[in-house]
Short mmCIF file of C-alpha atoms and ligand atoms in Angstrom, two decimals:
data_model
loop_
_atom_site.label_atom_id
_atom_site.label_comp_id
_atom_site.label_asym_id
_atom_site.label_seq_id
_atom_site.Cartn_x
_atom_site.Cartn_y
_atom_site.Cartn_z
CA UNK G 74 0.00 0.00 0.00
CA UNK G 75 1.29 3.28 -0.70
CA UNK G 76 1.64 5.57 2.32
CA UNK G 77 1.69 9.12 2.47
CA UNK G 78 0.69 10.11 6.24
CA UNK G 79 1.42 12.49 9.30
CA UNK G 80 -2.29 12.26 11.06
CA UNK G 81 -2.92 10.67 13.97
CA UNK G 82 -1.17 7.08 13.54
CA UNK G 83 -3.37 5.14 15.38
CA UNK G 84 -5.87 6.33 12.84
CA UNK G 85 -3.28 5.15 10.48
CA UNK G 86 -3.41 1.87 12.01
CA UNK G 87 -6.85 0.99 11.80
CA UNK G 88 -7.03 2.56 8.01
CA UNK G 89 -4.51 -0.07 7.00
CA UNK G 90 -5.74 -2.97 9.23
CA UNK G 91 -8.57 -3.53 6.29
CA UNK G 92 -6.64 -4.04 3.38
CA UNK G 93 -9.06 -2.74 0.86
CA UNK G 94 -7.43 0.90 0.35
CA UNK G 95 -4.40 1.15 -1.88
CA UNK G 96 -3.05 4.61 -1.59
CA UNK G 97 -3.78 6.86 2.00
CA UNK G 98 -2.82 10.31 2.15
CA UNK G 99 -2.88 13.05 4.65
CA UNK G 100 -2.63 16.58 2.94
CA UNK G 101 -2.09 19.31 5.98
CA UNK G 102 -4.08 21.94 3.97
CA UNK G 103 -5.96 22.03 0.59
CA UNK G 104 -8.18 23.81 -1.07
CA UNK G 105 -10.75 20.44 -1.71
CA UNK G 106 -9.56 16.79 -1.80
CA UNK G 107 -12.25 16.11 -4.31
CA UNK G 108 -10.12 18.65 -6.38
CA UNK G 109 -6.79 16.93 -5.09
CA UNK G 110 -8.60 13.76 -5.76
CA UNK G 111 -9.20 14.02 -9.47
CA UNK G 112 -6.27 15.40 -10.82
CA UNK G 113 -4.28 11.95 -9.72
CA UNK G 114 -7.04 10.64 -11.35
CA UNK G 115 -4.90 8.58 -14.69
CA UNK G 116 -1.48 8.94 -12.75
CA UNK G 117 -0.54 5.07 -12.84
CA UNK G 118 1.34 5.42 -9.84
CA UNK G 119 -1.51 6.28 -7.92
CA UNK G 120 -3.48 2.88 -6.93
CA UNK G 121 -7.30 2.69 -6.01
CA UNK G 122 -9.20 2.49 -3.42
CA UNK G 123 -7.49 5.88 -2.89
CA UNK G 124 -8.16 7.94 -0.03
CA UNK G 125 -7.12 11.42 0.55
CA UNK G 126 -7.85 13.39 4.08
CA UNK G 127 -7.41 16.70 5.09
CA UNK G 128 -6.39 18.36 8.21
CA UNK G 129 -7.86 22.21 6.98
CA UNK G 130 -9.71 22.08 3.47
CA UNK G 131 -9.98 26.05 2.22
CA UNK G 132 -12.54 25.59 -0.45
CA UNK G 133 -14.02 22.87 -0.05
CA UNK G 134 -17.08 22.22 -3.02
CA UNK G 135 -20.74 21.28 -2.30
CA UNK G 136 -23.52 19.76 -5.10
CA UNK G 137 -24.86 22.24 -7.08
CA UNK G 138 -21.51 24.36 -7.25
CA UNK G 139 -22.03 25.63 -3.89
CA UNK G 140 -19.39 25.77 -1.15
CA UNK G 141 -18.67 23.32 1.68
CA UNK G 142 -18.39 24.82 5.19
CA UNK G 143 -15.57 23.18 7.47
CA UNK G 144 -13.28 23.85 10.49
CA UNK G 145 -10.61 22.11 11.82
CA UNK G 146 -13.19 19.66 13.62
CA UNK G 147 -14.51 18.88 10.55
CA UNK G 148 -13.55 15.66 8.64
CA UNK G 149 -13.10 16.73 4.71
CA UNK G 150 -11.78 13.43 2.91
CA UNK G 151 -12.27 12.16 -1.14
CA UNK G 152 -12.07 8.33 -1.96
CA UNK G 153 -11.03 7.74 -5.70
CA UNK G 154 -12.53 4.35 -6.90
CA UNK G 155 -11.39 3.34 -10.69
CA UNK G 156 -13.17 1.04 -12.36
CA UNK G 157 -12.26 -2.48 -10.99
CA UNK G 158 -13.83 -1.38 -7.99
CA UNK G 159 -17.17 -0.66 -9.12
CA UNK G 160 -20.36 -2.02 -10.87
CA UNK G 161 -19.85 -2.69 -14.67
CA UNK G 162 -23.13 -0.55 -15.56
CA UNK G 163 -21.49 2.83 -15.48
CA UNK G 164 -25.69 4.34 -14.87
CA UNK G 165 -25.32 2.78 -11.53
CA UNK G 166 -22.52 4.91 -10.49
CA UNK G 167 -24.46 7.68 -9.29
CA UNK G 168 -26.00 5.41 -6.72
CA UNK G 169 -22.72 5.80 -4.64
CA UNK G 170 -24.24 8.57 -3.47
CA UNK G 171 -26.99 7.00 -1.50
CA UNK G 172 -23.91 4.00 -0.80
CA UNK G 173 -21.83 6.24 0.74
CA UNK G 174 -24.53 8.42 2.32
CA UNK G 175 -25.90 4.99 3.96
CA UNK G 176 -22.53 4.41 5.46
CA UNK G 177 -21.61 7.36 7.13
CA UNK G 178 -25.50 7.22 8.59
CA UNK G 179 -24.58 3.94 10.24
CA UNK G 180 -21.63 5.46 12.29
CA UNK G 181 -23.20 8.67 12.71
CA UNK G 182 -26.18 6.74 14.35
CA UNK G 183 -23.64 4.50 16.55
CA UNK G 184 -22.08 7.85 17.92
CA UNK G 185 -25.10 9.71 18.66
CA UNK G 186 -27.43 6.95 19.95
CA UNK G 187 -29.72 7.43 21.10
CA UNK G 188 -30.77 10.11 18.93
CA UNK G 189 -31.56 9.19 15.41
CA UNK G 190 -30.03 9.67 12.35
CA UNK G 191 -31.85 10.09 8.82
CA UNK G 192 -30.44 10.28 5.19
CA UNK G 193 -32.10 12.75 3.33
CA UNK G 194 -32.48 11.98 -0.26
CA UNK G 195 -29.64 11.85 -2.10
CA UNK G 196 -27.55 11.91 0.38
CA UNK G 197 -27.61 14.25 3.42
CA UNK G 198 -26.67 13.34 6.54
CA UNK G 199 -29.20 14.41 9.02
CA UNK G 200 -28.70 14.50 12.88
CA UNK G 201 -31.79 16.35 14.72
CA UNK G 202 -33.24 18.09 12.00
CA UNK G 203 -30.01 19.55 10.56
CA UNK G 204 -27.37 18.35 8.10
CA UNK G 205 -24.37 16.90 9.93
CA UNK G 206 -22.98 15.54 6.22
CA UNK G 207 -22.87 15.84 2.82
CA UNK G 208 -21.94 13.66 -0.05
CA UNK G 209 -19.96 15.05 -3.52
CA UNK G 210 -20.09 12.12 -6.10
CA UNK G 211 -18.05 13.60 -9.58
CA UNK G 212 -15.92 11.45 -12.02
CA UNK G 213 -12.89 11.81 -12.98
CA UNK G 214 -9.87 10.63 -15.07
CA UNK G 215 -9.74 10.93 -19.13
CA UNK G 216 -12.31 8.52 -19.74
CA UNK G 217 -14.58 9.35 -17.05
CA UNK G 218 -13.50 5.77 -15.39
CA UNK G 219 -13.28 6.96 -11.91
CA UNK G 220 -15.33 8.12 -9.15
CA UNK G 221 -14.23 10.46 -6.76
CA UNK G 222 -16.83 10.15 -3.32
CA UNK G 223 -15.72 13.19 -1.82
CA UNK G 224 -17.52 13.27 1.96
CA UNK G 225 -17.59 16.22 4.87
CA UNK G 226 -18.72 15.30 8.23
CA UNK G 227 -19.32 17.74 11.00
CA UNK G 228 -17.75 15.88 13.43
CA UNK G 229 -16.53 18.43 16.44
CA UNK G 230 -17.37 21.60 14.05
CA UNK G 231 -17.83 24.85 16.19
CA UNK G 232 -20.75 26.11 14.40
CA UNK G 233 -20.67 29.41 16.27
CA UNK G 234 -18.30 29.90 13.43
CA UNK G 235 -19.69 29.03 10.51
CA UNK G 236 -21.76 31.71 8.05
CA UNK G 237 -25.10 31.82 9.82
CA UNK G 238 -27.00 30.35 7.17
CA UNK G 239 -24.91 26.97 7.90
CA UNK G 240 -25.61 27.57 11.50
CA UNK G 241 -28.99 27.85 10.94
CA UNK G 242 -29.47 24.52 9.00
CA UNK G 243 -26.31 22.23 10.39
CA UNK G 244 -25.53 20.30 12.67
CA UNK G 245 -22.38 18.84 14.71
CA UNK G 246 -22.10 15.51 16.03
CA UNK G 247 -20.00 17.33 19.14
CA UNK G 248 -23.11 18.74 20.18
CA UNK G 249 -25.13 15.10 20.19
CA UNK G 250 -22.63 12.59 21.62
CA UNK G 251 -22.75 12.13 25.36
CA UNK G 252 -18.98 11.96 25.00
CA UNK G 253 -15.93 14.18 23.13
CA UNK G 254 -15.85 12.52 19.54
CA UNK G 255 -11.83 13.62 18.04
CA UNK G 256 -12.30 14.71 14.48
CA UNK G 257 -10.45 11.69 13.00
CA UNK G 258 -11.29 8.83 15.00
CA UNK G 259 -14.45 7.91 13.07
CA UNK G 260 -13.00 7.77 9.90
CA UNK G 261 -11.72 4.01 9.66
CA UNK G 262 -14.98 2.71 10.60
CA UNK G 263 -16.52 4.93 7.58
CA UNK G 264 -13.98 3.58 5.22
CA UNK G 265 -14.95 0.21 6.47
CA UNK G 266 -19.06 0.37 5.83
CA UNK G 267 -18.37 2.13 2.86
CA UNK G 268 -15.90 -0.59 1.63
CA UNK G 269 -18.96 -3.29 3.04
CA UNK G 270 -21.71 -1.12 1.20
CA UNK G 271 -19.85 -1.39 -2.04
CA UNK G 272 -19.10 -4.82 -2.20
CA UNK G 273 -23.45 -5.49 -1.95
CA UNK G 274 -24.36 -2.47 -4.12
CA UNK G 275 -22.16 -4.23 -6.85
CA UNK G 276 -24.53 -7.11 -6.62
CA UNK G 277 -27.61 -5.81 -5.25
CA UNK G 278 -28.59 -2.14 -5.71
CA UNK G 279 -32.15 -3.28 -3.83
CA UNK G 280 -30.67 -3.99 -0.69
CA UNK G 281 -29.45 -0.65 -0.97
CA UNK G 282 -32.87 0.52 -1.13
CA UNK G 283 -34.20 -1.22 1.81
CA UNK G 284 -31.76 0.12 3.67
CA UNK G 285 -32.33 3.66 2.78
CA UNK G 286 -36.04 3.04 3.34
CA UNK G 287 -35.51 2.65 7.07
CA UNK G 288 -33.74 5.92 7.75
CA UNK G 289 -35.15 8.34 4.54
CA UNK G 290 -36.02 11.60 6.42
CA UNK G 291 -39.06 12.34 3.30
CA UNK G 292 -40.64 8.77 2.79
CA UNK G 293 -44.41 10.12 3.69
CA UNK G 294 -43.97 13.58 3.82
CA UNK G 295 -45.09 16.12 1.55
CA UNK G 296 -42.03 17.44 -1.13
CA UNK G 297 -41.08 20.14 -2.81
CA UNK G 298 -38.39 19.12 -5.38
CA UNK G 299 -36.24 21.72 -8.02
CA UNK G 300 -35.75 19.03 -11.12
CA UNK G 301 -34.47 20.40 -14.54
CA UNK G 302 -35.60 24.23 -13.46
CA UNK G 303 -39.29 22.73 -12.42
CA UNK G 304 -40.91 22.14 -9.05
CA UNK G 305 -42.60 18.54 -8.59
CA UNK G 306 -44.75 18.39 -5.18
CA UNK G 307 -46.43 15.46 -3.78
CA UNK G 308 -46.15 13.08 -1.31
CA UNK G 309 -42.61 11.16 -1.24
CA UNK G 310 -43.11 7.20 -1.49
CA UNK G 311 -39.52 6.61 -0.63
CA UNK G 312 -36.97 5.47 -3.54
CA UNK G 313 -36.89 2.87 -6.12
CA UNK G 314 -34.32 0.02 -6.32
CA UNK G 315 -32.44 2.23 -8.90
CA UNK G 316 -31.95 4.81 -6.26
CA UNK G 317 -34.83 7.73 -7.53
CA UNK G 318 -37.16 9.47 -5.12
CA UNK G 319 -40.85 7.99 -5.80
CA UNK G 320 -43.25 10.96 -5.50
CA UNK G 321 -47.06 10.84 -5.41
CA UNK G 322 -48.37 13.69 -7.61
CA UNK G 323 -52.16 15.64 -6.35
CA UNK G 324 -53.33 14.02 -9.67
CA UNK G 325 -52.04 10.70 -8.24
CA UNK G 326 -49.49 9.75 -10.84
CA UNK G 327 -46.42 8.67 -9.28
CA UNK G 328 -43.20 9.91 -10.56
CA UNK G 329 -39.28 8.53 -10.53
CA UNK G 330 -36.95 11.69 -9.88
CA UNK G 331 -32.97 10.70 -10.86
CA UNK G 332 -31.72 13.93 -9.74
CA UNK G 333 -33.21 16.87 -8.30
CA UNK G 334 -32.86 19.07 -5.14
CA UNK G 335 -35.71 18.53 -2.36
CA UNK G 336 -36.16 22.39 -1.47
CA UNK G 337 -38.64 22.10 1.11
CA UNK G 338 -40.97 19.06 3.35
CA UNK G 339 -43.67 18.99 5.61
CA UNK G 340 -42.51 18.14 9.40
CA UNK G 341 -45.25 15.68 9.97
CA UNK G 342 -45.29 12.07 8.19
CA UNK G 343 -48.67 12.16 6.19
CA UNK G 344 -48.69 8.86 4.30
CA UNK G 345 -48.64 5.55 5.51
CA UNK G 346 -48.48 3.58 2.96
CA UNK G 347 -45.15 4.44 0.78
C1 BTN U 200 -22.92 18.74 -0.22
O1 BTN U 200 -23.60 18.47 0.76
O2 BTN U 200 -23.24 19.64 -1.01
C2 BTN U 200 -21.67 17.95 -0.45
C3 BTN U 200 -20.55 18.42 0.44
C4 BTN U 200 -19.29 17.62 0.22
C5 BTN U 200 -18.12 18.21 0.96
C6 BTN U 200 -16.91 17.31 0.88
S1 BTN U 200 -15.63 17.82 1.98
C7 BTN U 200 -14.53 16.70 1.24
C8 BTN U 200 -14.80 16.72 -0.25
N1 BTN U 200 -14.01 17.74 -0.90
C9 BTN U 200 -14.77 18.73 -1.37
O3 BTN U 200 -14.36 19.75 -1.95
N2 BTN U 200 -16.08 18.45 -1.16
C10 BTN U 200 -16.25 17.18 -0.48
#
């Protein structure tokens, strides 16, 4: 495995204990590993699984061009997967999303139990009604061959800090736990699910769904969804085993939305039955 590290080494440890990464790398500052990430994308000497952390990320990118809030209790890491490590059908890659936003949901939840912990579709972290992660899936590489899962995770994030339209709708997992959570120390077990998650979505993108079914934050709530410039409101049935949002129209059609921003949802669950 190549090694370029000067974190925390018994974070080092446990990263290497799985065997499934091929190239770790601690960068001290940068502006966004996704960034970082994708311009080693066709550098042979680079292997994959490749993961790249920061200690201070400057400019760190969001979906939908925005920016990505983070502090120095804030995990900011990319994983670069090439093609060997992922499912043949290149229309399933975007599906990582909900993969990787599963993941970090399952050692969120283990932290903050017992408070719960919901994935809002396609994949935001939420912890008490705010987002405590966020998810940046973008290829990368010459012939689009690799994915880059770039994830930020407000692990011990001062808040107080932050632009207060972040403070407003984020959330820290420092200010959950019943115990002091170090920035890093979470990040092997992520690596792990997430390496567990992919190996089933590469066989079974259903399970995938089930899974998400038991912690989506919209399934029977009424949504408000931006898709291709348009708003689509109904009443969210959960997802489909390909991953879209399943949305009961007024006029009772239901529709599949692939992509699309959920801008607003009731607080109550209204339907029973999605
Ligand atoms: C979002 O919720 O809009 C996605 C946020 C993703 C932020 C992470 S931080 C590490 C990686 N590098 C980046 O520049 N962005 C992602």
């Amino acid at each position: 495995m190549q090694v370029d590290w000067q974190g925390p080494d018994a974070v080092l440890q446990l990263l290497s204990r799985s065997g499934w990464l091929r190239s770790i790398r601690w960068v001290p500052e940068v502006d966004s590993t996704n960034r970082l990430a994708k311009s080693l994308a066709d550098q042979a000497d680079r292997p994959t699984p490749m993961l790249i952390v920061a200690k201070s990320q400057t400019q760190g990118r969001g979906r939908l061009g925005r920016s990505w809030f983070s502090d120095s209790g804030t995990l900011t890491f990319s994983l670069m997967l090439a093609a060997p490590q992922l499912a043949a059908d290149r229309t399933r890659w975007p599906q990582l999303a909900l993969v990787a936003g599963l993941a970090v949901c399952d050692v969120v939840g283990e932290v903050v139990e017992p408070v719960a912990v919901q994935l809002k579709w396609p994949n935001d972290v939420y912890l008490a009604g705010g987002k405590v992660a966020g998810v940046l899936i973008e290829t990368a590489g010459h012939d689009n061959d690799h994915v880059v899962i770039g994830i930020g995770l407000n692990v011990a994030t001062d808040l107080s800090k932050a632009p207060a339209e972040v403070q407003q709708r984020a959330r820290s997992i420092r200010d959950y736990a019943d115990h002091p959570v170090e920035t890093f120390a979470v990040l092997p077990e992520i690596i792990d699910r997430i390496a567990v998650r992919i190996a089933d979505w590469r066989t079974d993108s259903a399970a995938i769904a089930n899974d998400f079914s038991k912690v989506c934050l919209l399934r029977g709530r009424r949504v408000a969804i931006d898709t291709a410039g348009q708003t689509l409101e109904g009443a969210c049935l959960g997802i489909d085993g390909d991953g879209a949002l399943r949305v009961r129209r007024d006029d009772g059609e239901v529709v599949e939305v692939r992509s699309g921003e959920v801008v607003r949802w009731s607080d109550e669950v209204e339907v029973h039955d999605g």
